[in-house]
Amino acid sequence: MNDLLSVVDWSRAQFALTAIYHWLFVPLTLGLAVIVAVMESIYVRRGDERWKKIAKFWMTLFGINFALGVATGIILEFEFGTNWSNYSWFVGDIFGAPLAIEGIFAFFIEATFVAVMFFGWNRVSKRFHLVSTWMVAIGVSLSALWILVANAWMQNPVGTEFDPVQMRNTMTDFGAVAFNAVAMNKFFHAVASGWTLAGVFVVGISCWMIMRRSNVEAMRSSLKVGTAVGVAGILLTMYTGDGSAVQVAKVQPMKLAAMEGLYDGKVGQDLVAFGFVNPDKKPGDELPAINCEISIPYGLSVLANHDPNTFVPGINDLINGIALTPKGDTINTVSYADRIAAGRVAQDALRAYNAAAQAGDQAAMDSASLVVKENFKYFGYGYFNSPEDAVPPVALTFYSFRVMVMLGSYILAFMLVMAFIAYRRPQWLDKKWLCIIGVLTIPLTYVCSEAGWVLAEVGRQPWIIQDLMPTGIAVSDVTASSVQFTFWLFAFLFTALLIAEVSIMVHYIRSSVRRDILNS
Amino acid sequence: MTELEFLQAYWWLLIAVLGAALVFMLFVQGGQTMLYCRNSVEDRQLMVNSLGRKWELTFTTLVVFGGAFFASFPLFYSTSFGGAYWLWLSILISFVLQAVSYEYRRKHGNIYGTRTYDAFLLINGFFGCLLLGVAVATLFFGADFEVVRGNILDGTAPVISRWAPSRGIELMTDWRCLLLGVAVFFLARTNAALYFKNNINAGDDFASRLNRKVLINGLIFAVLFVAFVIVLLLHSGLQADANGVVNRVDNLYFHNLVDMWWWGIAFVLGVVLVLAGIGVGAFTKARCGIWSTGLGVALVVVALFAIAGYNSTCYLPSNSAPQCSLTIANSSSSLYTLRTMAWVSLGVPFVLAYIIYVWRKMNIGGITTNDISDKAHQY
């Protein structure tokens, strides 16, 4: 059992490591592909060679970043099999389909047209090259779509039913899986955040070049495209982020409660604007959840339900199965103790089904199957020993949410200001401090972007598939020491390659200071 | 044949086609092992840039091959990837090294130097081919594993697929698996030499050196492949009967070739085309040898997958618990998913069409020194 826990923890760490590294490269790829495509479109439309040179400058940075995104991406896909083999079997019937579609329709677009994008300038026509660049931008977005469809299904498993014969979930409605509301929201949120990050990246690098009085004309032009894409990105990110909060309140209320460090909810629930999570707080005790709290009245009710007079359940409410009407009357929902009981009933019935199947007793199989079906909604809870096992890590979820929101708000303000400057007051860029802020916003945006994923993935723990499969049940038959070894191997490898990437980018940008981009 | 059986067979065929595409595209890996074979710096640059325009296709084919297996035969994905942990991770790490090497090898500030990235390409070229060959060989020679679905109800030991404790290392030391792995490696090198001949315009001397490489690597491949085929045809495989009970059958793969004679013909035709391509590449100035071997490789690989999976053959035999062996019938996705995915697969010809179109556009005239003169966009 201890070894199992250790395997789970190391497998979790390894997947988190890979995902965090992967997400360092993917958003820049998503956004920079669009920015480069826009720049090239301007070149083709106006026939202005300067825009071609500007596009090529950013395209080189795109290529440097793209390679590592591809490298970390392949590990992620195969880790579902190598480290989460039970998961692969349990949901392969559903999860595998989007992954295969992603490969067939998105990855091949990228792989085919990226070669034209980099090497086709003298081999294909201007228009074909432009189409290829847009195809790369579309391809990378389609890649994001299908993997996010798969991820969203894990957060909100729809379009599926349990098959006791196979002892796994099977897909019953592909449309429900593909157009899962969580997936659509997640897709636009992730892609828009990529546009935002790439916009900030372009703005930051442009600011640095302008600060060095290098390629000022090219960088001012870049700023215009970067801020346009960035503003569109951050506005869409915020809009879809709001949609995400509403969906989390509906399908993952425990995650929302952890995001707020909320244990006992009320009608007209406040939102914590500032505070520190009390590390000693446990469900059911009387200790304060948040220290030094500053709250926005009714904020969480508005965020979760778009209505200030609604109830938002806390961790204790969810565990105890309590909800309140807007008038304050108590409604009993299903407590976590009852969910655990129902989950165990489903699991016992499944064992009985197996035994009956081996004995060839069809009547007993039918009876057991019915019980499984009736209780399957809470199947995963049957693995827990106590309701507290179903509570995610509160502190990490709470802080990652605040980091994301605070930095996101800053980025919105930053982008609006930079867009105004780019289009109306470019002379303000002569101020060194403004350019320094532009450069420093790049790492802040990365932190914001990663915090979003930490929130999404840590907040849904202990589930790998919401309500159906806890993460601990999803692992492979691998020893903890094996996963520990590969964890450190990947940590070393990815870090070494990240250092190389950053170094190459810095060298390229610094070398560009010494040349005239528009006339070289 | 029920609809489910038809779709299982259909998806196995698609997996086979993807496998065939992957084995053909391994010429990129084969080429990576040739960069330092007495080539001048200029020749090496041409070779790297020629391969660099194709590496992503190989990479993507591998990813799609894995994704298609996940979608259509999730029990294989779960059992093999989770079980042969070291084998699959070794393959993946070699591909991670490749993914950055083309882009970074000549860039200023790459920290580790061009030679390091070229070493990465060599590692991927050798181990990528060898280990993928080993992995494919398990479809015939199997491994020690068991599958107990009921384990998922045991919260303390829930894993349904359990593999031998060495977790894939034992496959890397199995001589039969290694035989196929080494054969794949030399096939990749043969195809790489043929590809360079087709794609690079660097004069007669360069071309004649490639002729020699085609001949030497082609001969070694032919000898290894014949040895593998003999071992395979003499091997007793596992086959499920009408009730799903698995039995050991002597010379199963030979019988499969005879029983499914159309695959036997495809296999023989494929071998002839591969040999013809090697002959054309080794003894003439013609540049089309790659297409002959390419088609031949595709036919042979699809035929090998066919005899591995069709006719109720266990495509992942369990040597320690034969009844746990995987067949396309007991390891596939549900009818609904296979049907949905079959509709999706109708888009594959479209994907193939634009790949071929772009390949042709980018390959017209081959690569010359002029193509690598633009310093911003070369590997």
Tab-separated table of N, CA, C and O in Angstrom, chain A residues 80-129:
chain	number	residue	atom	x	y	z
A	80	PHE	N	0.289	8.728	-20.449
A	80	PHE	CA	-1.022	8.157	-20.122
A	80	PHE	C	-0.929	6.634	-20.083
A	80	PHE	O	-1.582	5.980	-19.285
A	81	GLY	N	-0.113	6.093	-20.968
A	81	GLY	CA	0.059	4.643	-20.983
A	81	GLY	C	1.111	4.179	-19.998
A	81	GLY	O	0.889	3.245	-19.220
A	82	THR	N	2.273	4.826	-20.013
A	82	THR	CA	3.378	4.319	-19.187
A	82	THR	C	3.109	4.484	-17.694
A	82	THR	O	3.452	3.612	-16.908
A	83	ASN	N	2.490	5.579	-17.306
A	83	ASN	CA	2.320	5.839	-15.876
A	83	ASN	C	0.887	5.734	-15.374
A	83	ASN	O	0.659	5.672	-14.173
A	84	TRP	N	-0.059	5.756	-16.304
A	84	TRP	CA	-1.474	5.713	-15.887
A	84	TRP	C	-2.199	4.637	-16.691
A	84	TRP	O	-3.193	4.900	-17.368
A	85	SER	N	-1.684	3.434	-16.599
A	85	SER	CA	-2.206	2.370	-17.464
A	85	SER	C	-3.636	1.994	-17.091
A	85	SER	O	-4.456	1.702	-17.959
A	86	ASN	N	-3.953	1.998	-15.796
A	86	ASN	CA	-5.338	1.689	-15.407
A	86	ASN	C	-6.306	2.718	-15.971
A	86	ASN	O	-7.387	2.401	-16.436
A	87	TYR	N	-5.877	3.945	-15.905
A	87	TYR	CA	-6.672	5.029	-16.472
A	87	TYR	C	-6.887	4.794	-17.967
A	87	TYR	O	-7.998	4.934	-18.485
A	88	SER	N	-5.779	4.424	-18.655
A	88	SER	CA	-5.853	4.214	-20.111
A	88	SER	C	-6.892	3.157	-20.462
A	88	SER	O	-7.587	3.272	-21.465
A	89	TRP	N	-6.948	2.127	-19.625
A	89	TRP	CA	-7.931	1.082	-19.899
A	89	TRP	C	-9.335	1.550	-19.540
A	89	TRP	O	-10.282	1.417	-20.319
A	90	PHE	N	-9.451	2.148	-18.352
A	90	PHE	CA	-10.766	2.509	-17.808
A	90	PHE	C	-11.503	3.484	-18.719
A	90	PHE	O	-12.716	3.421	-18.870
A	91	VAL	N	-10.759	4.404	-19.331
A	91	VAL	CA	-11.421	5.432	-20.152
A	91	VAL	C	-10.880	5.508	-21.576
A	91	VAL	O	-11.184	6.453	-22.297
A	92	GLY	N	-10.078	4.523	-21.949
A	92	GLY	CA	-9.482	4.552	-23.288
A	92	GLY	C	-10.536	4.646	-24.380
A	92	GLY	O	-10.312	5.238	-25.436
A	93	ASP	N	-11.684	4.057	-24.115
A	93	ASP	CA	-12.758	4.058	-25.112
A	93	ASP	C	-13.230	5.481	-25.415
A	93	ASP	O	-13.715	5.761	-26.503
A	94	ILE	N	-13.085	6.366	-24.445
A	94	ILE	CA	-13.521	7.755	-24.645
A	94	ILE	C	-12.329	8.657	-24.916
A	94	ILE	O	-12.307	9.425	-25.861
A	95	PHE	N	-11.338	8.536	-24.074
A	95	PHE	CA	-10.206	9.468	-24.104
A	95	PHE	C	-9.349	9.290	-25.352
A	95	PHE	O	-8.800	10.242	-25.894
A	96	GLY	N	-9.224	8.036	-25.796
A	96	GLY	CA	-8.350	7.760	-26.935
A	96	GLY	C	-8.835	8.419	-28.215
A	96	GLY	O	-8.038	8.839	-29.049
A	97	ALA	N	-10.172	8.532	-28.357
A	97	ALA	CA	-10.724	9.067	-29.613
A	97	ALA	C	-10.267	10.507	-29.877
A	97	ALA	O	-9.736	10.788	-30.960
A	98	PRO	N	-10.436	11.430	-28.932
A	98	PRO	CA	-9.937	12.791	-29.202
A	98	PRO	C	-8.442	12.823	-29.454
A	98	PRO	O	-7.957	13.605	-30.285
A	99	LEU	N	-7.724	11.948	-28.758
A	99	LEU	CA	-6.270	11.937	-28.932
A	99	LEU	C	-5.898	11.496	-30.351
A	99	LEU	O	-4.996	12.052	-30.976
A	100	ALA	N	-6.627	10.501	-30.854
A	100	ALA	CA	-6.350	10.027	-32.207
A	100	ALA	C	-6.745	11.077	-33.241
A	100	ALA	O	-6.031	11.314	-34.222
A	101	ILE	N	-7.869	11.736	-33.006
A	101	ILE	CA	-8.303	12.794	-33.932
A	101	ILE	C	-7.288	13.924	-33.937
A	101	ILE	O	-6.949	14.486	-34.987
A	102	GLU	N	-6.791	14.236	-32.752
A	102	GLU	CA	-5.764	15.274	-32.636
A	102	GLU	C	-4.561	14.920	-33.513
A	102	GLU	O	-4.039	15.763	-34.249
A	103	GLY	N	-4.162	13.658	-33.435
A	103	GLY	CA	-3.009	13.222	-34.218
A	103	GLY	C	-3.268	13.297	-35.708
A	103	GLY	O	-2.480	13.861	-36.473
A	104	ILE	N	-4.428	12.749	-36.107
A	104	ILE	CA	-4.711	12.652	-37.542
A	104	ILE	C	-4.933	14.039	-38.161
A	104	ILE	O	-4.409	14.350	-39.223
A	105	PHE	N	-5.714	14.872	-37.471
A	105	PHE	CA	-6.128	16.122	-38.107
A	105	PHE	C	-5.336	17.360	-37.703
A	105	PHE	O	-5.362	18.353	-38.404
A	106	ALA	N	-4.696	17.314	-36.552
A	106	ALA	CA	-3.990	18.520	-36.125
A	106	ALA	C	-2.474	18.374	-36.275
A	106	ALA	O	-1.821	19.218	-36.887
A	107	PHE	N	-1.929	17.290	-35.736
A	107	PHE	CA	-0.473	17.154	-35.750
A	107	PHE	C	0.075	17.079	-37.178
A	107	PHE	O	1.138	17.616	-37.470
A	108	PHE	N	-0.658	16.404	-38.052
A	108	PHE	CA	-0.148	16.287	-39.422
A	108	PHE	C	-0.194	17.631	-40.145
A	108	PHE	O	0.642	17.899	-41.003
A	109	ILE	N	-1.185	18.442	-39.810
A	109	ILE	CA	-1.225	19.792	-40.403
A	109	ILE	C	0.017	20.557	-39.985
A	109	ILE	O	0.725	21.152	-40.800
A	110	GLU	N	0.291	20.528	-38.679
A	110	GLU	CA	1.485	21.218	-38.168
A	110	GLU	C	2.745	20.686	-38.839
A	110	GLU	O	3.562	21.455	-39.364
A	111	ALA	N	2.896	19.353	-38.791
A	111	ALA	CA	4.138	18.744	-39.260
A	111	ALA	C	4.384	19.007	-40.738
A	111	ALA	O	5.518	19.209	-41.171
A	112	THR	N	3.309	19.025	-41.501
A	112	THR	CA	3.456	19.192	-42.944
A	112	THR	C	3.749	20.651	-43.300
A	112	THR	O	4.672	20.946	-44.069
A	113	PHE	N	2.963	21.549	-42.716
A	113	PHE	CA	3.065	22.943	-43.159
A	113	PHE	C	4.159	23.744	-42.460
A	113	PHE	O	4.576	24.783	-42.954
A	114	VAL	N	4.633	23.226	-41.335
A	114	VAL	CA	5.704	23.959	-40.665
A	114	VAL	C	6.984	23.925	-41.521
A	114	VAL	O	7.765	24.880	-41.526
A	115	ALA	N	7.162	22.851	-42.274
A	115	ALA	CA	8.332	22.775	-43.169
A	115	ALA	C	8.223	23.838	-44.264
A	115	ALA	O	9.214	24.490	-44.619
A	116	VAL	N	7.004	24.035	-44.784
A	116	VAL	CA	6.798	25.077	-45.806
A	116	VAL	C	7.027	26.450	-45.186
A	116	VAL	O	7.654	27.335	-45.785
A	117	MET	N	6.541	26.605	-43.967
A	117	MET	CA	6.648	27.896	-43.286
A	117	MET	C	8.117	28.320	-43.161
A	117	MET	O	8.456	29.483	-43.393
A	118	PHE	N	8.976	27.387	-42.831
A	118	PHE	CA	10.376	27.752	-42.616
A	118	PHE	C	11.221	27.684	-43.888
A	118	PHE	O	12.138	28.465	-44.066
A	119	PHE	N	10.932	26.713	-44.734
A	119	PHE	CA	11.826	26.463	-45.868
A	119	PHE	C	11.191	26.725	-47.221
A	119	PHE	O	11.823	26.508	-48.249
A	120	GLY	N	9.950	27.162	-47.206
A	120	GLY	CA	9.253	27.258	-48.478
A	120	GLY	C	9.272	28.630	-49.124
A	120	GLY	O	8.655	28.824	-50.175
A	121	TRP	N	9.965	29.593	-48.526
A	121	TRP	CA	9.926	30.964	-49.058
A	121	TRP	C	10.292	31.026	-50.543
A	121	TRP	O	9.692	31.775	-51.305
A	122	ASN	N	11.305	30.228	-50.919
A	122	ASN	CA	11.736	30.274	-52.321
A	122	ASN	C	11.191	29.109	-53.147
A	122	ASN	O	11.567	28.927	-54.302
A	123	ARG	N	10.355	28.287	-52.525
A	123	ARG	CA	9.887	27.100	-53.242
A	123	ARG	C	8.407	27.150	-53.589
A	123	ARG	O	7.946	26.427	-54.468
A	124	VAL	N	7.656	27.944	-52.855
A	124	VAL	CA	6.221	28.032	-53.138
A	124	VAL	C	5.846	29.498	-53.325
A	124	VAL	O	6.627	30.398	-52.995
A	125	SER	N	4.651	29.714	-53.835
A	125	SER	CA	4.214	31.094	-54.075
A	125	SER	C	3.952	31.802	-52.744
A	125	SER	O	3.810	31.162	-51.700
A	126	LYS	N	3.864	33.129	-52.834
A	126	LYS	CA	3.597	33.928	-51.633
A	126	LYS	C	2.303	33.473	-50.953
A	126	LYS	O	2.237	33.323	-49.747
A	127	ARG	N	1.292	33.277	-51.779
A	127	ARG	CA	-0.012	32.947	-51.214
A	127	ARG	C	-0.013	31.545	-50.600
A	127	ARG	O	-0.613	31.317	-49.549
A	128	PHE	N	0.657	30.623	-51.279
A	128	PHE	CA	0.724	29.263	-50.715
A	128	PHE	C	1.477	29.292	-49.394
A	128	PHE	O	1.119	28.596	-48.433
A	129	HIS	N	2.514	30.102	-49.343
A	129	HIS	CA	3.270	30.206	-48.091
A	129	HIS	C	2.394	30.782	-46.986
A	129	HIS	O	2.406	30.298	-45.840
